[in-house]
Coordinates of C-alpha atoms in Angstrom, one line a residue:
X1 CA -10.0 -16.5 35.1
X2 CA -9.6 -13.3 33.0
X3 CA -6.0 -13.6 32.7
X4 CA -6.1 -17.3 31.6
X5 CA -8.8 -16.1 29.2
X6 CA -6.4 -13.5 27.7
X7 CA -3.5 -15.9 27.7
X8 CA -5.4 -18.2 25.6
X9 CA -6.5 -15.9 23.0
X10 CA -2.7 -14.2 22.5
X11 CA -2.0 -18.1 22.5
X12 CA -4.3 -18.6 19.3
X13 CA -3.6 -15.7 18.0
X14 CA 0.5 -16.7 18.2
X15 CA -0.2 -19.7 16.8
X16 CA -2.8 -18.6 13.8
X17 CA -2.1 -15.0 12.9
X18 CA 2.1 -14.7 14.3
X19 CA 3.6 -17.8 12.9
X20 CA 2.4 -17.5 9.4
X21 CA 2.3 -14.2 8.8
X22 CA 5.8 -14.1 10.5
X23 CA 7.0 -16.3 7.5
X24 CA 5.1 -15.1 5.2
X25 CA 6.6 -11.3 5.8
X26 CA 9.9 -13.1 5.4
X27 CA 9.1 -14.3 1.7
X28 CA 11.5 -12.6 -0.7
X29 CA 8.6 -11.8 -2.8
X30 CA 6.8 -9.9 -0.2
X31 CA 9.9 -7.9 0.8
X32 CA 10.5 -6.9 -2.7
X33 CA 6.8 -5.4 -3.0
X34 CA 7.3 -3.5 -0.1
X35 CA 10.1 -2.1 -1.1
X36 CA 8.4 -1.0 -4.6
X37 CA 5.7 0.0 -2.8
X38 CA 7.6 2.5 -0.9
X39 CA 9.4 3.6 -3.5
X40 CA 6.7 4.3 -5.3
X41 CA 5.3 7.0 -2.6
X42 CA 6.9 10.5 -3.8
X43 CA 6.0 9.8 -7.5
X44 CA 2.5 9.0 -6.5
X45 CA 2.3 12.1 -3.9
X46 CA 4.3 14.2 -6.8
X47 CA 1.9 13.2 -9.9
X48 CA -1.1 14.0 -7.3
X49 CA -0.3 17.5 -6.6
X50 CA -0.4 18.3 -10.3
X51 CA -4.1 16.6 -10.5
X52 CA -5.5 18.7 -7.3
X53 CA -4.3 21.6 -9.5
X54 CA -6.4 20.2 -12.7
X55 CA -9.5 19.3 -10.6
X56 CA -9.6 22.0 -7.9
X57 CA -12.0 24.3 -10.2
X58 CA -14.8 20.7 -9.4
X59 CA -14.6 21.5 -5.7
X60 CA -14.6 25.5 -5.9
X61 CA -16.7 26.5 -8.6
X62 CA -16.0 30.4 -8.2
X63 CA -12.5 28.9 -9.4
X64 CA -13.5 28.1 -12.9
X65 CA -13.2 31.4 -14.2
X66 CA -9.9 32.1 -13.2
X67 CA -8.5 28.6 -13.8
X68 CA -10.2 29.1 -17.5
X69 CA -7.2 32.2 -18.3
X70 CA -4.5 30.7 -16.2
X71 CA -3.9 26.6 -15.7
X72 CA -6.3 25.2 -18.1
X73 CA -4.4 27.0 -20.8
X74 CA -1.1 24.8 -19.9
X75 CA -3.2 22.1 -18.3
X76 CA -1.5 19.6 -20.6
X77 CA 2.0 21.0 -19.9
X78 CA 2.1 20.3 -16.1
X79 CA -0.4 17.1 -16.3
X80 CA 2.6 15.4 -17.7
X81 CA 4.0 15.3 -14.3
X82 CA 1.1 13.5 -13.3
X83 CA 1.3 11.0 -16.8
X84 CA 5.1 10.7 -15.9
X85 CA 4.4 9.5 -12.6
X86 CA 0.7 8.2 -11.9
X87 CA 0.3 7.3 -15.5
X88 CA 3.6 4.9 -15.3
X89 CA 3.3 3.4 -12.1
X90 CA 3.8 -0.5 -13.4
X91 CA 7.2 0.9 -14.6
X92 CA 8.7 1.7 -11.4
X93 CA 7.1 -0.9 -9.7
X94 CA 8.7 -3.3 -11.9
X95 CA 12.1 -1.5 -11.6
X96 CA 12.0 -1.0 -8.1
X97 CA 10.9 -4.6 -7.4
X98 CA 13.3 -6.2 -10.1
X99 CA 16.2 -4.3 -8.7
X100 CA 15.2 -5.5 -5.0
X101 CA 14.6 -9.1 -5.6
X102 CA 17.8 -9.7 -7.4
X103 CA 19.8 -8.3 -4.3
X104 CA 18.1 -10.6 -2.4
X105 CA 18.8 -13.3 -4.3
X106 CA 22.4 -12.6 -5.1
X107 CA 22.9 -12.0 -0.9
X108 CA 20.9 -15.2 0.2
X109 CA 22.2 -17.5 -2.2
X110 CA 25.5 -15.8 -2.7
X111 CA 25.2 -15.6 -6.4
X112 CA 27.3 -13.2 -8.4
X113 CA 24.2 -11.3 -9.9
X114 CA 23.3 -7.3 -10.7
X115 CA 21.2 -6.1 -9.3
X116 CA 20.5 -3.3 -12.3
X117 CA 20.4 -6.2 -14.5
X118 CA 17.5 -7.5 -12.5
X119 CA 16.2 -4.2 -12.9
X120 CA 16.6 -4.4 -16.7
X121 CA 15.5 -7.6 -17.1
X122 CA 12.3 -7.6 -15.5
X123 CA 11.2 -4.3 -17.6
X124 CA 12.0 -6.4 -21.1
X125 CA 9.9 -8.7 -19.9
X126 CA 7.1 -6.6 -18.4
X127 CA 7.3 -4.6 -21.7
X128 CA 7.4 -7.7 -23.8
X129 CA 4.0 -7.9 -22.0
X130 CA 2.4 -4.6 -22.8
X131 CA 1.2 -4.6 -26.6
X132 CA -2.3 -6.4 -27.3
X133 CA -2.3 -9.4 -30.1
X134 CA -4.3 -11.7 -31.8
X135 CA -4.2 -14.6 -34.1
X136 CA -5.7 -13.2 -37.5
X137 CA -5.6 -15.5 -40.3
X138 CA -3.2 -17.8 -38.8
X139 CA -1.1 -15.0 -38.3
X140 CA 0.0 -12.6 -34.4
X141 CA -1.5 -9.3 -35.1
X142 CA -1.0 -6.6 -33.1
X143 CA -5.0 -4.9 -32.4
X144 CA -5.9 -2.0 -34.1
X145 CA -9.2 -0.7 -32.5
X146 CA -10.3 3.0 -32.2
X147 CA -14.1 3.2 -30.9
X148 CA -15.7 5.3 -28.7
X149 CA -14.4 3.7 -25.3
X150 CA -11.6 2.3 -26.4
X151 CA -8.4 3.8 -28.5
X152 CA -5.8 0.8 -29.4
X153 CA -2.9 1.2 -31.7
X154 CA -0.5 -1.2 -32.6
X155 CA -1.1 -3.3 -30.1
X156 CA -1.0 -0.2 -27.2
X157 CA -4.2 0.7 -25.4
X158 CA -4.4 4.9 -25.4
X159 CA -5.5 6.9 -22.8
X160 CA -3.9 9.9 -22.3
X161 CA -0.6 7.7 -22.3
X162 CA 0.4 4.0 -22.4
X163 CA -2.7 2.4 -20.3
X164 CA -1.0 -0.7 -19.3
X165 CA 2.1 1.0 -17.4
X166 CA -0.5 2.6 -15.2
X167 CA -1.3 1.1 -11.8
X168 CA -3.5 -1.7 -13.6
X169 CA 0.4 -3.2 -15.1
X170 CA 1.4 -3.3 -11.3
X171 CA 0.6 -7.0 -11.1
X172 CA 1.9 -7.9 -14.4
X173 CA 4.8 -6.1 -13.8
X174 CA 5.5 -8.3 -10.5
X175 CA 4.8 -11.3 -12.6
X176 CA 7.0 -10.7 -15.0
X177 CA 9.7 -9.5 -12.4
X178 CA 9.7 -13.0 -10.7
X179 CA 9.9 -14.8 -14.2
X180 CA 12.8 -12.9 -15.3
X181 CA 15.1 -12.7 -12.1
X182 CA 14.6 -16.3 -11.2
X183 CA 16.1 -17.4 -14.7
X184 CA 18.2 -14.8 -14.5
X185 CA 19.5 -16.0 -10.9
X186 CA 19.6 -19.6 -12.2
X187 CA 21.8 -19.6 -15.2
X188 CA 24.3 -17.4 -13.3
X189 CA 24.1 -20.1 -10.6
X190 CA 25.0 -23.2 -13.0
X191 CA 27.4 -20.7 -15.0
X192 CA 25.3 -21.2 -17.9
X193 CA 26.4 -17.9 -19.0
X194 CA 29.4 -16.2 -21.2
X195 CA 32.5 -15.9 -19.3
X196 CA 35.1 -13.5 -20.2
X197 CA 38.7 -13.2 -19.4
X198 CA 40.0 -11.6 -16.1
X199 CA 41.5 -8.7 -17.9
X200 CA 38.2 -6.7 -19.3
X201 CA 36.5 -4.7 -17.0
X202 CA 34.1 -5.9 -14.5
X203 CA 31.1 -3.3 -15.9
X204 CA 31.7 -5.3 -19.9
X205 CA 32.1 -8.7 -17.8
X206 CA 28.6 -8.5 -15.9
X207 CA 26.5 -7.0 -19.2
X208 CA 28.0 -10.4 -21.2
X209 CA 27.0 -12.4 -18.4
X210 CA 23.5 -11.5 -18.6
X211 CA 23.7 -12.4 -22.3
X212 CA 22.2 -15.8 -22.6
X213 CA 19.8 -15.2 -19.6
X214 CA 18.5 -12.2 -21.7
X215 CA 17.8 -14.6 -24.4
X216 CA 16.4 -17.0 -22.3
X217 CA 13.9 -14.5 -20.9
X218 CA 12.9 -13.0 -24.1
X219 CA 12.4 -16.6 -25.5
X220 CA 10.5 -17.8 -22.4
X221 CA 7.8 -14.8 -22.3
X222 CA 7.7 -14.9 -26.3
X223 CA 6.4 -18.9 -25.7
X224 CA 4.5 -17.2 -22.3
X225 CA 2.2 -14.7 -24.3
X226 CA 2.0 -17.4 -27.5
X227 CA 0.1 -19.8 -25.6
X228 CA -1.8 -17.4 -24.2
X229 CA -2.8 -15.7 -27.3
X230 CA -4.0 -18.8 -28.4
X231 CA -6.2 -19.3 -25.9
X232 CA -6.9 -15.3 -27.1
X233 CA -5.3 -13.9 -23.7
X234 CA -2.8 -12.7 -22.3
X235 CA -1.1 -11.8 -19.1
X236 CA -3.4 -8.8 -18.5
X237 CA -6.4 -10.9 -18.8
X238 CA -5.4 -13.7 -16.4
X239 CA -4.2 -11.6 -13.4
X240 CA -7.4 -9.1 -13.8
X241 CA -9.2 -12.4 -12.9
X242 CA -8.0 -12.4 -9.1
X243 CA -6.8 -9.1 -8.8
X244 CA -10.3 -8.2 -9.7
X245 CA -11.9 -10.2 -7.5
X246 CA -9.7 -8.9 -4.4
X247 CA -10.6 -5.6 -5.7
X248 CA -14.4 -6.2 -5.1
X249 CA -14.2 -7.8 -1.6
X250 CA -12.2 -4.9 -0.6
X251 CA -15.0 -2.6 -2.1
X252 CA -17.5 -4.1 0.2
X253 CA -17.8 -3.0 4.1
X254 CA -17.4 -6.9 5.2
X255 CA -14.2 -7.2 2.9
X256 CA -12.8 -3.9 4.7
X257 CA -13.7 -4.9 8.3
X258 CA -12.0 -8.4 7.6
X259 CA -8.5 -6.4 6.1
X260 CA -8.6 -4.2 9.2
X261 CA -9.2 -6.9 12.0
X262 CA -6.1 -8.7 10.3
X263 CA -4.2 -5.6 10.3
X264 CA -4.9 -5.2 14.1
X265 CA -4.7 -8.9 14.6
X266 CA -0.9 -8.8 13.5
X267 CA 0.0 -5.9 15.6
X268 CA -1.5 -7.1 19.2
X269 CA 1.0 -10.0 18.5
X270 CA 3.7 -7.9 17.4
X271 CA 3.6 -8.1 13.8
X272 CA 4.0 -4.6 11.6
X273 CA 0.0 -5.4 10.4
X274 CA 0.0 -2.2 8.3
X275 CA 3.0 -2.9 6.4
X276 CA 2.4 -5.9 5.5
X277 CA -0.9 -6.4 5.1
X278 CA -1.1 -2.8 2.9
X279 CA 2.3 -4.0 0.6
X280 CA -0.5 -6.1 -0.9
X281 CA -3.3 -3.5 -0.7
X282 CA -1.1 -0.6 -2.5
X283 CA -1.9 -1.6 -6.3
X284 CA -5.7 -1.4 -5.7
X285 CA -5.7 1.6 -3.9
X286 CA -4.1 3.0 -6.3
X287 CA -6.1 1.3 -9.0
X288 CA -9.6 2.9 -7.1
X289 CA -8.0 5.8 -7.0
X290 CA -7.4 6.4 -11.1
X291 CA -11.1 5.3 -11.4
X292 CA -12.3 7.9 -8.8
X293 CA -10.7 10.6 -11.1
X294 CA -12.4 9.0 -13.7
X295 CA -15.8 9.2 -12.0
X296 CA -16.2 5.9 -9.6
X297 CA -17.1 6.5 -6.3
X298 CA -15.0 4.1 -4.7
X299 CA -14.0 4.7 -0.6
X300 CA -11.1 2.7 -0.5
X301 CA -8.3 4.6 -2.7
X302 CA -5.8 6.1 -1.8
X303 CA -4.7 7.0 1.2
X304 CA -8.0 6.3 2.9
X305 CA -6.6 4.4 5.6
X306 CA -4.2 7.1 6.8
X307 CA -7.3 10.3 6.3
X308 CA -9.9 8.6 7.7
X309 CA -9.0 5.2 9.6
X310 CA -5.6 5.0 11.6
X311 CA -6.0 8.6 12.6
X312 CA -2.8 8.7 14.5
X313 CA -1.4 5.7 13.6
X314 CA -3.0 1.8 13.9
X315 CA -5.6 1.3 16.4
X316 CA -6.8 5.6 15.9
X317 CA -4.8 6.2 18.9
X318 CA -4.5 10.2 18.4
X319 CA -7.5 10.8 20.5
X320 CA -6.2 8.7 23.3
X321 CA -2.7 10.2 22.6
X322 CA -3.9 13.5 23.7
X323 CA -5.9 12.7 26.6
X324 CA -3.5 10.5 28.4
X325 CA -0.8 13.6 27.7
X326 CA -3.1 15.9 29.2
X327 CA -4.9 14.3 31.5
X328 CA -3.9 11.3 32.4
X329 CA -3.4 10.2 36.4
X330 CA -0.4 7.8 36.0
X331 CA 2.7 9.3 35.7
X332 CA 3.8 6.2 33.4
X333 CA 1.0 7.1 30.9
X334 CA 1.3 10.9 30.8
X335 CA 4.8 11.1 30.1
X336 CA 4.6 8.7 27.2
X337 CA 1.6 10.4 25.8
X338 CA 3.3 14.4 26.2
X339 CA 6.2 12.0 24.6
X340 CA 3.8 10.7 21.7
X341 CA 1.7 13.3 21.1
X342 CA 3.6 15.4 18.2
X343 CA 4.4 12.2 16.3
X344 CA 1.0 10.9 16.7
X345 CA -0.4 14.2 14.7
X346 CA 1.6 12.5 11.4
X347 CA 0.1 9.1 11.9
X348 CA 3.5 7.7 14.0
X349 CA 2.5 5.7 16.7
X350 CA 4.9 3.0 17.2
X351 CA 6.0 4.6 21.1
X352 CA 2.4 4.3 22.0
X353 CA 2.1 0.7 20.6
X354 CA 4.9 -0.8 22.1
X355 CA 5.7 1.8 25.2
X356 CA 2.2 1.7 26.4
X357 CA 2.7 -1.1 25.8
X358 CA -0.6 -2.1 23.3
X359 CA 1.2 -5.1 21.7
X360 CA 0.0 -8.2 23.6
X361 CA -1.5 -5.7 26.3
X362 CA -5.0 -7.4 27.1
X363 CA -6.6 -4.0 28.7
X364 CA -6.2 -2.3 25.4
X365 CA -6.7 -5.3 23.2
X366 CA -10.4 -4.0 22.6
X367 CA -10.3 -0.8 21.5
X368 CA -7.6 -1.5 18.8
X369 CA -9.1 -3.4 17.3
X370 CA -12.6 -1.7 17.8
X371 CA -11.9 1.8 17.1
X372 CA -10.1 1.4 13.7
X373 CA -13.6 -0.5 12.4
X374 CA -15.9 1.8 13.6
X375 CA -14.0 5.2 11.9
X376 CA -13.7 3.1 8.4
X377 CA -17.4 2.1 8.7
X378 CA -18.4 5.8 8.8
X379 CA -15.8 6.8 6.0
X380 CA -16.9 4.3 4.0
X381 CA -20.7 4.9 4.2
X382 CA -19.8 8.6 4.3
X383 CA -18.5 7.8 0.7
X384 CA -20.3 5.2 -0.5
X385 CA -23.3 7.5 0.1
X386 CA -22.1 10.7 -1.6
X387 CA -21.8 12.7 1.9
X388 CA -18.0 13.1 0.7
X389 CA -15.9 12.7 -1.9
X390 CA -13.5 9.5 -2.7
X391 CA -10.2 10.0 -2.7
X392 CA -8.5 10.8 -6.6
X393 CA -5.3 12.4 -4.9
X394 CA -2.5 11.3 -2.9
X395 CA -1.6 12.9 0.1
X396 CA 1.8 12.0 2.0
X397 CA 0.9 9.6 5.2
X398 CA 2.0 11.2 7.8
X399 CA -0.3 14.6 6.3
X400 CA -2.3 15.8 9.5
X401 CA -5.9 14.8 10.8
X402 CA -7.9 17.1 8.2
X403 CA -5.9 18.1 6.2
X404 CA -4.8 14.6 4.4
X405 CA -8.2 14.3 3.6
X406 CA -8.9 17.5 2.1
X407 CA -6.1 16.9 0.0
X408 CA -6.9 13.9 -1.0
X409 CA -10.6 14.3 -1.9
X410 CA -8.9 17.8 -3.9
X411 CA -10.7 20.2 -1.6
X412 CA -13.7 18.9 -0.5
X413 CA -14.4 20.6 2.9
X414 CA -16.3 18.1 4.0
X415 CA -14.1 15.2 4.4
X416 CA -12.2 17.3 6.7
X417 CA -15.7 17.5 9.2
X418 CA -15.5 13.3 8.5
X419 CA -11.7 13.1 9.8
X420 CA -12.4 15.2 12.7
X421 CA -16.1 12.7 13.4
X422 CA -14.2 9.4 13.1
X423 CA -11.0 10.7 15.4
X424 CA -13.8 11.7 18.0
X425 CA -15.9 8.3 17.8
X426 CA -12.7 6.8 17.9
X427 CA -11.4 7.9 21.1
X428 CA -15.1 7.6 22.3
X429 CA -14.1 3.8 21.8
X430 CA -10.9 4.1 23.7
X431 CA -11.9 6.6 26.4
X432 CA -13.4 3.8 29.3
X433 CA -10.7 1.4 28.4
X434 CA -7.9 3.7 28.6
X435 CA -9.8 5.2 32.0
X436 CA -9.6 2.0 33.7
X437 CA -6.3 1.2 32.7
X438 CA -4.9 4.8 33.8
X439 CA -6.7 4.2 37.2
X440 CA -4.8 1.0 37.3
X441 CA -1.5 2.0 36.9
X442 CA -2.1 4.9 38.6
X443 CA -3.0 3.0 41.8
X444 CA -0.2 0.7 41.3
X445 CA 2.4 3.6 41.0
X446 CA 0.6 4.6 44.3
X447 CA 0.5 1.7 46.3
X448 CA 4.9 1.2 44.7
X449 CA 5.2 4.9 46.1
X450 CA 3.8 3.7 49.8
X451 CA 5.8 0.6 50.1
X452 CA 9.2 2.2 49.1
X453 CA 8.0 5.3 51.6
X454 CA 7.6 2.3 54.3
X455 CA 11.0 0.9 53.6

């Protein structure tokens, strides 16, 4: 009865969470955001560094003194790495994602486009995006507006650099991306474009076939932000509408308990949940994270997940790593945790998840998907109630259990105590379930032992 139990609900979830999810992965779109996304991760982790050295004096106050004679002097030489990285986010999003969709398109659809014109085609149009205007007299205006909260020039919001290339752009940036490879992938494919003789180089051949898709780009997001200025938007305004409301529902406990079910949802059924389902999550954590170093108090930014959630990888296996190394009665199990354990101290689990195996394994089902809610529950009260600090600093992923989080919180002790609390209460999740199934394998490597002894 059990087993037909489990076999229907891997059958629903096959159906429901594999099938689409499967295709949706598979979305050009969605391949070219994770590949910005991970592109983005040194330049975030880089611009981070240079903040934790601003902000360290907050969580060590005996610092202030000495950081008064030494960094704060050239505090707004080194913080450019952080404006040069952080502070332009959009920009290599839009690059990155620009670049990758056009070689998607041009091997797919075998269409003799570049790649780097993608590139340079989506940032025209993302840029083409960036200044503010308004209809004044019958006449575009770029706003002028310097006030207490708000510094615009020209059209350009100010804050300690360009405020629309930061991680608020990201979106826009995407937008525009699609917009401009898609025309640009469209005239090259009904050679509406300017064709020049076999004899001049291939580099001068591919820049005058962009030519009239350029134009047509510039001329489509010229009508674009027109229409929308009449309306007295733009492209900012419209995407903050769902971008913000996705924002919210991920800033409540219910929102984050839904993203982290569908996470582990995808992986029981094979699926790479946490790359997909955090491709789409990257530009608000990010976002939170800018507005934690501007004083919110927001849990998930950052790299919350990887501090204080999947300790050890999906499911916050470390726990359960390092007991079935150590102590573990079937030989199956403690050879593939001693195998497991060192990557699973850097948030690399994938041996355990399909070795184990915990993909469509009903015995460890449970846990997975229990242990992972119950550690982002506490870090997220632990947060939300000013026990610890939010994140305003990027650590790398695969940073150790502590550590990341003291990093990321830019040295606040106690979010190391909080790592250490949700890996325990996660393993206390796992440790009867893994038990049983140890005994279980355990006894069948026995009873296998006996009946190749008898034979």
């Amino acid at each position: 009865m059990q087993s037909r139990s489990n076999n229907k609900l891997f059958k629903f979830m096959n159906n429901h969470l594999m099938g689409p999810m499967g295709k949706l992965a598979s979305f050009r779109i969605v391949r070219g955001v994770m590949a910005a996304g991970m592109a983005s991760i040194p330049f975030t982790i880089v611009g981070s560094m240079f903040l934790i050295i601003n902000v360290l004096p907050q969580s060590f106050p005996a610092l202030v003194g000495i950081w008064k004679g030494s960094f704060d002097k050239v505090a707004n030489l080194y913080m450019l790495a952080n404006g040069a990285t952080m502070g332009i986010l959009a920009l290599y999003f839009c690059l990155v994602f620009g670049y990758e969709y056009t070689r998607i398109q041009a091997q797919e659809e075998k269409i003799d486009i570049n790649p780097l014109n993608g590139a340079l085609l989506s940032m025209m149009a993302f840029f083409m995006c960036i200044p503010e205007l308004v209809f004044k007299g019958g006449t575009a205006t770029l706003v002028t507006e310097i006030t207490k909260d708000n510094k615009i020039i020209d059209g350009y919001a100010i804050a300690g650099g360009v405020t629309r290339l930061g991680t608020t752009g990201i979106f826009t940036a995407i937008i525009m991306s699609i917009i401009a490879v898609k025309l640009y992938a469209w005239f090259v494919k009904k050679n509406i474009v300017v064709s020049m003789p076999d004899t001049v180089p291939a580099g001068v051949s591919r820049s005058f076939t962009a030519l009239i898709p350029t134009a047509a780009i510039a001329l489509t997001v010229i009508i674009i932000n027109g229409i929308l200025m009449a309306f007295n938007t733009d492209i900012y305004k419209i995407v903050a509408i769902p971008f913000g409301f996705v924002t919210n529902l991920t800033s409540t406990w219910v929102g984050l308990m839904v993203v982290y079910f569908i996470m582990h949802a995808l992986w029981i059924v094979g699926i790479h949940g946490a790359t997909i389902v955090t491709s789409f999550l990257t530009p608000i954590v990010l976002s939170n994270m800018q507005l934690n170093q501007k004083g919110a108090n927001i849990p998930f930014a950052g790299e919350f997940n990887n501090c204080f959630v999947t300790i050890g990888g999906s499911g916050a296996t470390l726990g359960m790593v390092i007991f079935i190394a150590f102590f573990a009665k079937s030989a199956q199990l403690g050879a593939l945790g001693k195998a497991s354990v060192v990557p699973a101290f850097f948030n690399i689990n994938e041996p355990i998840l399909f070795g184990m195996p915990v993909v469509y394994n009903p015995y460890t089902a449970i846990p997975f998907f229990l242990a992972p809610m119950a550690s982002m529950s506490m870090a997220y009260f632990a947060i939300s109630m000013h026990w610890v600090k939010p994140m305003i600093a990027q650590p790398a992923w695969p940073t150790p259990l502590g550590l990341s989080g003291f990093i990321g919180t830019a040295g606040d002790w106690r979010a190391i105590v909080l790592a250490f609390v949700c890996a325990l209460v996660a393993f206390l999740i796992w440790f009867p379930f893994i038990k049983f199934y140890d005994g279980k394998l355990y006894k069948d490597e026995q009873a296998k032992g006996a009946a190749e002894a008898a034979a």
